[in-house]
Amino acid sequence: MRMTPLKRLLPQVLPQVLPCPSSMALDALQFMAVDFCTQTEVWSERFQEPLAAGDTVLCLSAPGEAVIVRVRALWLDGSELSSSAYSSEGDVVRLEAPATRSLTATAEAVLRPSRMAENIPQEILEEWGDIIAYGALAKLKAMSGRHVEWADAQGAGLALQAYNEGVARARGRVLRRRHGNGRGTLRLGGFQEVL
């Protein structure tokens, strides 16, 4: 996946919070990128690892500045396991029963940038960068203190509302991609939503 610098969003944030230091604005963008990707699960990748006979633990390696949030699905030699057949915590997957033979494990994992990541997948930045910028603006404008000249409670509220709406849109899009056809009606757990 092609990565791009998160600091490309600074021109959307800094002019609205002057004289906020650019390092503080970048920190807010990094924080909100983590939050956005964790909440929405817009960043997922598949990993293939060999699994030897008798093994019950599978260790995944997240790329570069990424952190694995959770494993969404797991296949052993192409057969999908039920969620009760394994558990995961971060980059470690534990099988409930040992592998009976050597095979290939494929895991679909949800990722997020690490807290201090300077880069984010280009696709996410292009599609959701404005929403991450709104989150950073909400965080920065909500700050208070004697030397915080950019505080703006009303602006923080509006930016937070735009951020939360963007998070909801992104979640819906991820669900449609995973459970629907990308558009139209989505049926989950007995509820129906027209998207």
mmCIF file with all atom_site columns, C-alpha atoms in Angstrom:
data_model
loop_
_atom_site.group_PDB
_atom_site.id
_atom_site.type_symbol
_atom_site.label_atom_id
_atom_site.label_alt_id
_atom_site.label_comp_id
_atom_site.label_asym_id
_atom_site.label_entity_id
_atom_site.label_seq_id
_atom_site.pdbx_PDB_ins_code
_atom_site.Cartn_x
_atom_site.Cartn_y
_atom_site.Cartn_z
_atom_site.occupancy
_atom_site.B_iso_or_equiv
_atom_site.pdbx_formal_charge
_atom_site.auth_seq_id
_atom_site.auth_comp_id
_atom_site.auth_asym_id
_atom_site.auth_atom_id
_atom_site.pdbx_PDB_model_num
ATOM 1   C CA . MET A 1 1   ? 0.000   0.000   0.000  1.00 0.00 ? 1   MET A CA 1
ATOM 2   C CA . ARG A 1 2   ? 1.365   3.398   -0.972 1.00 0.00 ? 2   ARG A CA 1
ATOM 3   C CA . MET A 1 3   ? 1.939   5.713   1.980  1.00 0.00 ? 3   MET A CA 1
ATOM 4   C CA . THR A 1 4   ? 1.825   9.516   1.994  1.00 0.00 ? 4   THR A CA 1
ATOM 5   C CA . PRO A 1 5   ? 2.840   12.090  4.645  1.00 0.00 ? 5   PRO A CA 1
ATOM 6   C CA . LEU A 1 6   ? 0.140   13.048  7.122  1.00 0.00 ? 6   LEU A CA 1
ATOM 7   C CA . LYS A 1 7   ? 1.597   16.571  7.217  1.00 0.00 ? 7   LYS A CA 1
ATOM 8   C CA . ARG A 1 8   ? -0.070  17.167  3.837  1.00 0.00 ? 8   ARG A CA 1
ATOM 9   C CA . LEU A 1 9   ? -3.181  17.954  5.879  1.00 0.00 ? 9   LEU A CA 1
ATOM 10  C CA . LEU A 1 10  ? -1.483  20.805  7.767  1.00 0.00 ? 10  LEU A CA 1
ATOM 11  C CA . PRO A 1 11  ? -2.655  23.480  5.264  1.00 0.00 ? 11  PRO A CA 1
ATOM 12  C CA . GLN A 1 12  ? -6.259  22.501  6.086  1.00 0.00 ? 12  GLN A CA 1
ATOM 13  C CA . VAL A 1 13  ? -5.662  22.843  9.817  1.00 0.00 ? 13  VAL A CA 1
ATOM 14  C CA . LEU A 1 14  ? -3.038  25.497  10.605 1.00 0.00 ? 14  LEU A CA 1
ATOM 15  C CA . PRO A 1 15  ? -4.720  28.595  9.116  1.00 0.00 ? 15  PRO A CA 1
ATOM 16  C CA . GLN A 1 16  ? -7.755  27.980  11.340 1.00 0.00 ? 16  GLN A CA 1
ATOM 17  C CA . VAL A 1 17  ? -5.776  27.670  14.583 1.00 0.00 ? 17  VAL A CA 1
ATOM 18  C CA . LEU A 1 18  ? -3.031  30.284  14.259 1.00 0.00 ? 18  LEU A CA 1
ATOM 19  C CA . PRO A 1 19  ? -0.711  30.830  16.120 1.00 0.00 ? 19  PRO A CA 1
ATOM 20  C CA . CYS A 1 20  ? -0.757  27.110  17.022 1.00 0.00 ? 20  CYS A CA 1
ATOM 21  C CA . PRO A 1 21  ? 2.691   25.543  16.426 1.00 0.00 ? 21  PRO A CA 1
ATOM 22  C CA . SER A 1 22  ? 2.794   23.216  13.414 1.00 0.00 ? 22  SER A CA 1
ATOM 23  C CA . SER A 1 23  ? 4.250   20.440  15.601 1.00 0.00 ? 23  SER A CA 1
ATOM 24  C CA . MET A 1 24  ? 1.152   20.579  17.814 1.00 0.00 ? 24  MET A CA 1
ATOM 25  C CA . ALA A 1 25  ? -1.141  20.521  14.780 1.00 0.00 ? 25  ALA A CA 1
ATOM 26  C CA . LEU A 1 26  ? 0.736   17.519  13.371 1.00 0.00 ? 26  LEU A CA 1
ATOM 27  C CA . ASP A 1 27  ? 0.392   15.752  16.731 1.00 0.00 ? 27  ASP A CA 1
ATOM 28  C CA . ALA A 1 28  ? -3.381  16.361  16.626 1.00 0.00 ? 28  ALA A CA 1
ATOM 29  C CA . LEU A 1 29  ? -3.514  14.938  13.093 1.00 0.00 ? 29  LEU A CA 1
ATOM 30  C CA . GLN A 1 30  ? -1.569  11.862  14.194 1.00 0.00 ? 30  GLN A CA 1
ATOM 31  C CA . PHE A 1 31  ? -3.894  11.351  17.168 1.00 0.00 ? 31  PHE A CA 1
ATOM 32  C CA . MET A 1 32  ? -7.014  11.695  15.022 1.00 0.00 ? 32  MET A CA 1
ATOM 33  C CA . ALA A 1 33  ? -5.658  9.397   12.286 1.00 0.00 ? 33  ALA A CA 1
ATOM 34  C CA . VAL A 1 34  ? -5.274  6.679   14.928 1.00 0.00 ? 34  VAL A CA 1
ATOM 35  C CA . ASP A 1 35  ? -8.782  7.325   16.252 1.00 0.00 ? 35  ASP A CA 1
ATOM 36  C CA . PHE A 1 36  ? -10.353 7.451   12.791 1.00 0.00 ? 36  PHE A CA 1
ATOM 37  C CA . CYS A 1 37  ? -8.772  4.221   11.547 1.00 0.00 ? 37  CYS A CA 1
ATOM 38  C CA . THR A 1 38  ? -9.561  2.396   14.813 1.00 0.00 ? 38  THR A CA 1
ATOM 39  C CA . GLN A 1 39  ? -13.212 3.461   14.871 1.00 0.00 ? 39  GLN A CA 1
ATOM 40  C CA . THR A 1 40  ? -13.968 2.957   11.194 1.00 0.00 ? 40  THR A CA 1
ATOM 41  C CA . GLU A 1 41  ? -11.756 -0.012  10.245 1.00 0.00 ? 41  GLU A CA 1
ATOM 42  C CA . VAL A 1 42  ? -11.137 1.587   6.825  1.00 0.00 ? 42  VAL A CA 1
ATOM 43  C CA . TRP A 1 43  ? -7.612  0.159   6.716  1.00 0.00 ? 43  TRP A CA 1
ATOM 44  C CA . SER A 1 44  ? -7.376  -3.602  6.395  1.00 0.00 ? 44  SER A CA 1
ATOM 45  C CA . GLU A 1 45  ? -4.844  -5.907  4.819  1.00 0.00 ? 45  GLU A CA 1
ATOM 46  C CA . ARG A 1 46  ? -4.386  -9.634  4.321  1.00 0.00 ? 46  ARG A CA 1
ATOM 47  C CA . PHE A 1 47  ? -1.352  -11.428 5.663  1.00 0.00 ? 47  PHE A CA 1
ATOM 48  C CA . GLN A 1 48  ? -0.148  -14.892 4.696  1.00 0.00 ? 48  GLN A CA 1
ATOM 49  C CA . GLU A 1 49  ? 2.051   -16.845 7.085  1.00 0.00 ? 49  GLU A CA 1
ATOM 50  C CA . PRO A 1 50  ? 3.143   -20.490 7.197  1.00 0.00 ? 50  PRO A CA 1
ATOM 51  C CA . LEU A 1 51  ? 1.817   -22.494 10.131 1.00 0.00 ? 51  LEU A CA 1
ATOM 52  C CA . ALA A 1 52  ? 3.643   -25.681 11.118 1.00 0.00 ? 52  ALA A CA 1
ATOM 53  C CA . ALA A 1 53  ? 1.898   -28.830 12.342 1.00 0.00 ? 53  ALA A CA 1
ATOM 54  C CA . GLY A 1 54  ? 1.223   -28.574 16.065 1.00 0.00 ? 54  GLY A CA 1
ATOM 55  C CA . ASP A 1 55  ? 1.441   -24.769 16.198 1.00 0.00 ? 55  ASP A CA 1
ATOM 56  C CA . THR A 1 56  ? -1.289  -22.781 17.900 1.00 0.00 ? 56  THR A CA 1
ATOM 57  C CA . VAL A 1 57  ? 0.229   -19.289 17.673 1.00 0.00 ? 57  VAL A CA 1
ATOM 58  C CA . LEU A 1 58  ? 0.508   -17.158 14.580 1.00 0.00 ? 58  LEU A CA 1
ATOM 59  C CA . CYS A 1 59  ? 2.471   -13.876 14.680 1.00 0.00 ? 59  CYS A CA 1
ATOM 60  C CA . LEU A 1 60  ? 1.623   -11.252 12.085 1.00 0.00 ? 60  LEU A CA 1
ATOM 61  C CA . SER A 1 61  ? 3.984   -8.484  11.028 1.00 0.00 ? 61  SER A CA 1
ATOM 62  C CA . ALA A 1 62  ? 2.360   -5.088  10.526 1.00 0.00 ? 62  ALA A CA 1
ATOM 63  C CA . PRO A 1 63  ? 3.949   -2.957  7.825  1.00 0.00 ? 63  PRO A CA 1
ATOM 64  C CA . GLY A 1 64  ? 6.089   0.076   8.724  1.00 0.00 ? 64  GLY A CA 1
ATOM 65  C CA . GLU A 1 65  ? 4.264   2.597   10.881 1.00 0.00 ? 65  GLU A CA 1
ATOM 66  C CA . ALA A 1 66  ? 1.139   0.468   11.272 1.00 0.00 ? 66  ALA A CA 1
ATOM 67  C CA . VAL A 1 67  ? -0.333  -1.359  14.249 1.00 0.00 ? 67  VAL A CA 1
ATOM 68  C CA . ILE A 1 68  ? -2.728  -4.301  14.002 1.00 0.00 ? 68  ILE A CA 1
ATOM 69  C CA . VAL A 1 69  ? -5.971  -3.500  15.829 1.00 0.00 ? 69  VAL A CA 1
ATOM 70  C CA . ARG A 1 70  ? -7.657  -6.869  15.426 1.00 0.00 ? 70  ARG A CA 1
ATOM 71  C CA . VAL A 1 71  ? -7.956  -9.855  13.142 1.00 0.00 ? 71  VAL A CA 1
ATOM 72  C CA . ARG A 1 72  ? -11.267 -9.719  11.303 1.00 0.00 ? 72  ARG A CA 1
ATOM 73  C CA . ALA A 1 73  ? -11.097 -13.147 9.610  1.00 0.00 ? 73  ALA A CA 1
ATOM 74  C CA . LEU A 1 74  ? -8.764  -16.144 9.440  1.00 0.00 ? 74  LEU A CA 1
ATOM 75  C CA . TRP A 1 75  ? -8.388  -18.866 6.800  1.00 0.00 ? 75  TRP A CA 1
ATOM 76  C CA . LEU A 1 76  ? -6.295  -22.041 6.982  1.00 0.00 ? 76  LEU A CA 1
ATOM 77  C CA . ASP A 1 77  ? -5.432  -23.308 3.495  1.00 0.00 ? 77  ASP A CA 1
ATOM 78  C CA . GLY A 1 78  ? -8.382  -21.373 2.118  1.00 0.00 ? 78  GLY A CA 1
ATOM 79  C CA . SER A 1 79  ? -11.022 -22.584 4.620  1.00 0.00 ? 79  SER A CA 1
ATOM 80  C CA . GLU A 1 80  ? -12.404 -19.810 6.816  1.00 0.00 ? 80  GLU A CA 1
ATOM 81  C CA . LEU A 1 81  ? -12.430 -20.489 10.550 1.00 0.00 ? 81  LEU A CA 1
ATOM 82  C CA . SER A 1 82  ? -15.292 -19.437 12.767 1.00 0.00 ? 82  SER A CA 1
ATOM 83  C CA . SER A 1 83  ? -14.482 -16.654 15.200 1.00 0.00 ? 83  SER A CA 1
ATOM 84  C CA . SER A 1 84  ? -14.709 -19.171 18.064 1.00 0.00 ? 84  SER A CA 1
ATOM 85  C CA . ALA A 1 85  ? -11.815 -21.218 16.605 1.00 0.00 ? 85  ALA A CA 1
ATOM 86  C CA . TYR A 1 86  ? -9.239  -18.491 17.313 1.00 0.00 ? 86  TYR A CA 1
ATOM 87  C CA . SER A 1 87  ? -8.602  -15.380 19.344 1.00 0.00 ? 87  SER A CA 1
ATOM 88  C CA . SER A 1 88  ? -6.380  -12.442 18.594 1.00 0.00 ? 88  SER A CA 1
ATOM 89  C CA . GLU A 1 89  ? -4.720  -9.678  20.495 1.00 0.00 ? 89  GLU A CA 1
ATOM 90  C CA . GLY A 1 90  ? -2.815  -7.180  18.409 1.00 0.00 ? 90  GLY A CA 1
ATOM 91  C CA . ASP A 1 91  ? -0.489  -9.028  16.060 1.00 0.00 ? 91  ASP A CA 1
ATOM 92  C CA . VAL A 1 92  ? -0.785  -12.430 17.800 1.00 0.00 ? 92  VAL A CA 1
ATOM 93  C CA . VAL A 1 93  ? -3.418  -14.977 16.773 1.00 0.00 ? 93  VAL A CA 1
ATOM 94  C CA . ARG A 1 94  ? -4.029  -18.041 18.962 1.00 0.00 ? 94  ARG A CA 1
ATOM 95  C CA . LEU A 1 95  ? -5.794  -21.092 17.571 1.00 0.00 ? 95  LEU A CA 1
ATOM 96  C CA . GLU A 1 96  ? -8.074  -23.052 19.888 1.00 0.00 ? 96  GLU A CA 1
ATOM 97  C CA . ALA A 1 97  ? -6.726  -26.322 18.444 1.00 0.00 ? 97  ALA A CA 1
ATOM 98  C CA . PRO A 1 98  ? -3.234  -27.014 17.084 1.00 0.00 ? 98  PRO A CA 1
ATOM 99  C CA . ALA A 1 99  ? -2.720  -27.289 13.344 1.00 0.00 ? 99  ALA A CA 1
ATOM 100 C CA . THR A 1 100 ? -2.899  -30.946 12.308 1.00 0.00 ? 100 THR A CA 1
ATOM 101 C CA . ARG A 1 101 ? -0.446  -30.401 9.444  1.00 0.00 ? 101 ARG A CA 1
ATOM 102 C CA . SER A 1 102 ? 1.698   -27.675 7.921  1.00 0.00 ? 102 SER A CA 1
ATOM 103 C CA . LEU A 1 103 ? -0.455  -25.169 6.099  1.00 0.00 ? 103 LEU A CA 1
ATOM 104 C CA . THR A 1 104 ? -0.814  -21.548 5.064  1.00 0.00 ? 104 THR A CA 1
ATOM 105 C CA . ALA A 1 105 ? -2.713  -19.146 7.296  1.00 0.00 ? 105 ALA A CA 1
ATOM 106 C CA . THR A 1 106 ? -4.300  -16.048 5.787  1.00 0.00 ? 106 THR A CA 1
ATOM 107 C CA . ALA A 1 107 ? -5.472  -13.350 8.151  1.00 0.00 ? 107 ALA A CA 1
ATOM 108 C CA . GLU A 1 108 ? -7.493  -10.261 7.316  1.00 0.00 ? 108 GLU A CA 1
ATOM 109 C CA . ALA A 1 109 ? -6.482  -7.673  9.872  1.00 0.00 ? 109 ALA A CA 1
ATOM 110 C CA . VAL A 1 110 ? -7.670  -4.159  10.684 1.00 0.00 ? 110 VAL A CA 1
ATOM 111 C CA . LEU A 1 111 ? -4.804  -1.688  10.970 1.00 0.00 ? 111 LEU A CA 1
ATOM 112 C CA . ARG A 1 112 ? -4.247  1.826   12.249 1.00 0.00 ? 112 ARG A CA 1
ATOM 113 C CA . PRO A 1 113 ? -1.223  4.097   12.112 1.00 0.00 ? 113 PRO A CA 1
ATOM 114 C CA . SER A 1 114 ? 1.075   4.005   15.128 1.00 0.00 ? 114 SER A CA 1
ATOM 115 C CA . ARG A 1 115 ? 0.614   6.983   17.461 1.00 0.00 ? 115 ARG A CA 1
ATOM 116 C CA . MET A 1 116 ? 3.603   8.885   16.078 1.00 0.00 ? 116 MET A CA 1
ATOM 117 C CA . ALA A 1 117 ? 3.286   7.715   12.462 1.00 0.00 ? 117 ALA A CA 1
ATOM 118 C CA . GLU A 1 118 ? 4.239   10.354  9.947  1.00 0.00 ? 118 GLU A CA 1
ATOM 119 C CA . ASN A 1 119 ? 2.598   8.540   7.031  1.00 0.00 ? 119 ASN A CA 1
ATOM 120 C CA . ILE A 1 120 ? -0.815  7.118   6.266  1.00 0.00 ? 120 ILE A CA 1
ATOM 121 C CA . PRO A 1 121 ? -2.099  5.110   3.268  1.00 0.00 ? 121 PRO A CA 1
ATOM 122 C CA . GLN A 1 122 ? -2.655  7.453   0.342  1.00 0.00 ? 122 GLN A CA 1
ATOM 123 C CA . GLU A 1 123 ? -6.149  6.033   -0.295 1.00 0.00 ? 123 GLU A CA 1
ATOM 124 C CA . ILE A 1 124 ? -7.245  6.933   3.229  1.00 0.00 ? 124 ILE A CA 1
ATOM 125 C CA . LEU A 1 125 ? -5.726  10.408  3.040  1.00 0.00 ? 125 LEU A CA 1
ATOM 126 C CA . GLU A 1 126 ? -7.403  11.124  -0.296 1.00 0.00 ? 126 GLU A CA 1
ATOM 127 C CA . GLU A 1 127 ? -10.822 9.797   0.702  1.00 0.00 ? 127 GLU A CA 1
ATOM 128 C CA . TRP A 1 128 ? -10.948 10.686  4.399  1.00 0.00 ? 128 TRP A CA 1
ATOM 129 C CA . GLY A 1 129 ? -8.257  13.342  4.923  1.00 0.00 ? 129 GLY A CA 1
ATOM 130 C CA . ASP A 1 130 ? -10.825 16.128  5.335  1.00 0.00 ? 130 ASP A CA 1
ATOM 131 C CA . ILE A 1 131 ? -12.516 14.165  8.107  1.00 0.00 ? 131 ILE A CA 1
ATOM 132 C CA . ILE A 1 132 ? -9.212  13.575  9.930  1.00 0.00 ? 132 ILE A CA 1
ATOM 133 C CA . ALA A 1 133 ? -8.502  17.315  9.575  1.00 0.00 ? 133 ALA A CA 1
ATOM 134 C CA . TYR A 1 134 ? -11.894 18.109  11.154 1.00 0.00 ? 134 TYR A CA 1
ATOM 135 C CA . GLY A 1 135 ? -10.980 15.847  14.072 1.00 0.00 ? 135 GLY A CA 1
ATOM 136 C CA . ALA A 1 136 ? -7.653  17.635  14.515 1.00 0.00 ? 136 ALA A CA 1
ATOM 137 C CA . LEU A 1 137 ? -9.413  21.009  14.413 1.00 0.00 ? 137 LEU A CA 1
ATOM 138 C CA . ALA A 1 138 ? -11.893 19.846  17.054 1.00 0.00 ? 138 ALA A CA 1
ATOM 139 C CA . LYS A 1 139 ? -9.034  18.692  19.286 1.00 0.00 ? 139 LYS A CA 1
ATOM 140 C CA . LEU A 1 140 ? -6.999  21.870  18.859 1.00 0.00 ? 140 LEU A CA 1
ATOM 141 C CA . LYS A 1 141 ? -9.901  24.317  19.183 1.00 0.00 ? 141 LYS A CA 1
ATOM 142 C CA . ALA A 1 142 ? -11.093 22.557  22.355 1.00 0.00 ? 142 ALA A CA 1
ATOM 143 C CA . MET A 1 143 ? -7.770  23.218  24.071 1.00 0.00 ? 143 MET A CA 1
ATOM 144 C CA . SER A 1 144 ? -7.661  25.726  26.876 1.00 0.00 ? 144 SER A CA 1
ATOM 145 C CA . GLY A 1 145 ? -4.985  27.507  28.794 1.00 0.00 ? 145 GLY A CA 1
ATOM 146 C CA . ARG A 1 146 ? -3.355  30.834  29.244 1.00 0.00 ? 146 ARG A CA 1
ATOM 147 C CA . HIS A 1 147 ? -1.277  30.689  26.068 1.00 0.00 ? 147 HIS A CA 1
ATOM 148 C CA . VAL A 1 148 ? -3.828  28.952  23.844 1.00 0.00 ? 148 VAL A CA 1
ATOM 149 C CA . GLU A 1 149 ? -4.899  31.803  21.595 1.00 0.00 ? 149 GLU A CA 1
ATOM 150 C CA . TRP A 1 150 ? -6.644  29.524  19.101 1.00 0.00 ? 150 TRP A CA 1
ATOM 151 C CA . ALA A 1 151 ? -9.269  28.112  21.491 1.00 0.00 ? 151 ALA A CA 1
ATOM 152 C CA . ASP A 1 152 ? -12.758 28.268  19.992 1.00 0.00 ? 152 ASP A CA 1
ATOM 153 C CA . ALA A 1 153 ? -15.451 26.234  21.757 1.00 0.00 ? 153 ALA A CA 1
ATOM 154 C CA . GLN A 1 154 ? -18.078 26.834  19.058 1.00 0.00 ? 154 GLN A CA 1
ATOM 155 C CA . GLY A 1 155 ? -15.631 25.986  16.273 1.00 0.00 ? 155 GLY A CA 1
ATOM 156 C CA . ALA A 1 156 ? -14.543 22.869  18.180 1.00 0.00 ? 156 ALA A CA 1
ATOM 157 C CA . GLY A 1 157 ? -18.153 21.725  18.413 1.00 0.00 ? 157 GLY A CA 1
ATOM 158 C CA . LEU A 1 158 ? -18.778 22.225  14.693 1.00 0.00 ? 158 LEU A CA 1
ATOM 159 C CA . ALA A 1 159 ? -15.540 20.449  13.738 1.00 0.00 ? 159 ALA A CA 1
ATOM 160 C CA . LEU A 1 160 ? -16.339 17.557  16.099 1.00 0.00 ? 160 LEU A CA 1
ATOM 161 C CA . GLN A 1 161 ? -19.791 17.214  14.557 1.00 0.00 ? 161 GLN A CA 1
ATOM 162 C CA . ALA A 1 162 ? -18.261 17.074  11.046 1.00 0.00 ? 162 ALA A CA 1
ATOM 163 C CA . TYR A 1 163 ? -15.711 14.519  12.274 1.00 0.00 ? 163 TYR A CA 1
ATOM 164 C CA . ASN A 1 164 ? -18.351 12.283  13.876 1.00 0.00 ? 164 ASN A CA 1
ATOM 165 C CA . GLU A 1 165 ? -20.512 12.425  10.732 1.00 0.00 ? 165 GLU A CA 1
ATOM 166 C CA . GLY A 1 166 ? -17.492 11.447  8.640  1.00 0.00 ? 166 GLY A CA 1
ATOM 167 C CA . VAL A 1 167 ? -16.710 8.537   10.969 1.00 0.00 ? 167 VAL A CA 1
ATOM 168 C CA . ALA A 1 168 ? -20.300 7.299   10.621 1.00 0.00 ? 168 ALA A CA 1
ATOM 169 C CA . ARG A 1 169 ? -20.103 7.570   6.809  1.00 0.00 ? 169 ARG A CA 1
ATOM 170 C CA . ALA A 1 170 ? -16.811 5.668   6.735  1.00 0.00 ? 170 ALA A CA 1
ATOM 171 C CA . ARG A 1 171 ? -18.182 2.914   8.992  1.00 0.00 ? 171 ARG A CA 1
ATOM 172 C CA . GLY A 1 172 ? -21.206 2.549   6.734  1.00 0.00 ? 172 GLY A CA 1
ATOM 173 C CA . ARG A 1 173 ? -19.012 2.297   3.669  1.00 0.00 ? 173 ARG A CA 1
ATOM 174 C CA . VAL A 1 174 ? -16.846 -0.395  5.296  1.00 0.00 ? 174 VAL A CA 1
ATOM 175 C CA . LEU A 1 175 ? -19.940 -2.393  6.279  1.00 0.00 ? 175 LEU A CA 1
ATOM 176 C CA . ARG A 1 176 ? -21.370 -2.128  2.760  1.00 0.00 ? 176 ARG A CA 1
ATOM 177 C CA . ARG A 1 177 ? -18.109 -3.390  1.281  1.00 0.00 ? 177 ARG A CA 1
ATOM 178 C CA . ARG A 1 178 ? -17.943 -6.303  3.698  1.00 0.00 ? 178 ARG A CA 1
ATOM 179 C CA . HIS A 1 179 ? -21.611 -7.357  3.879  1.00 0.00 ? 179 HIS A CA 1
ATOM 180 C CA . GLY A 1 180 ? -23.362 -5.811  0.940  1.00 0.00 ? 180 GLY A CA 1
ATOM 181 C CA . ASN A 1 181 ? -22.735 -5.000  -2.640 1.00 0.00 ? 181 ASN A CA 1
ATOM 182 C CA . GLY A 1 182 ? -21.262 -1.549  -2.052 1.00 0.00 ? 182 GLY A CA 1
ATOM 183 C CA . ARG A 1 183 ? -24.588 0.257   -2.394 1.00 0.00 ? 183 ARG A CA 1
ATOM 184 C CA . GLY A 1 184 ? -28.278 -0.177  -1.786 1.00 0.00 ? 184 GLY A CA 1
ATOM 185 C CA . THR A 1 185 ? -29.763 -2.067  1.134  1.00 0.00 ? 185 THR A CA 1
ATOM 186 C CA . LEU A 1 186 ? -27.682 -3.440  3.952  1.00 0.00 ? 186 LEU A CA 1
ATOM 187 C CA . ARG A 1 187 ? -29.156 -6.069  6.282  1.00 0.00 ? 187 ARG A CA 1
ATOM 188 C CA . LEU A 1 188 ? -27.348 -6.777  9.532  1.00 0.00 ? 188 LEU A CA 1
ATOM 189 C CA . GLY A 1 189 ? -28.726 -8.363  12.680 1.00 0.00 ? 189 GLY A CA 1
ATOM 190 C CA . GLY A 1 190 ? -32.358 -7.988  11.652 1.00 0.00 ? 190 GLY A CA 1
ATOM 191 C CA . PHE A 1 191 ? -32.062 -4.290  10.897 1.00 0.00 ? 191 PHE A CA 1
ATOM 192 C CA . GLN A 1 192 ? -32.341 -2.816  7.439  1.00 0.00 ? 192 GLN A CA 1
ATOM 193 C CA . GLU A 1 193 ? -30.710 0.397   6.346  1.00 0.00 ? 193 GLU A CA 1
ATOM 194 C CA . VAL A 1 194 ? -30.922 1.943   2.904  1.00 0.00 ? 194 VAL A CA 1
ATOM 195 C CA . LEU A 1 195 ? -27.531 3.424   2.059  1.00 0.00 ? 195 LEU A CA 1
#
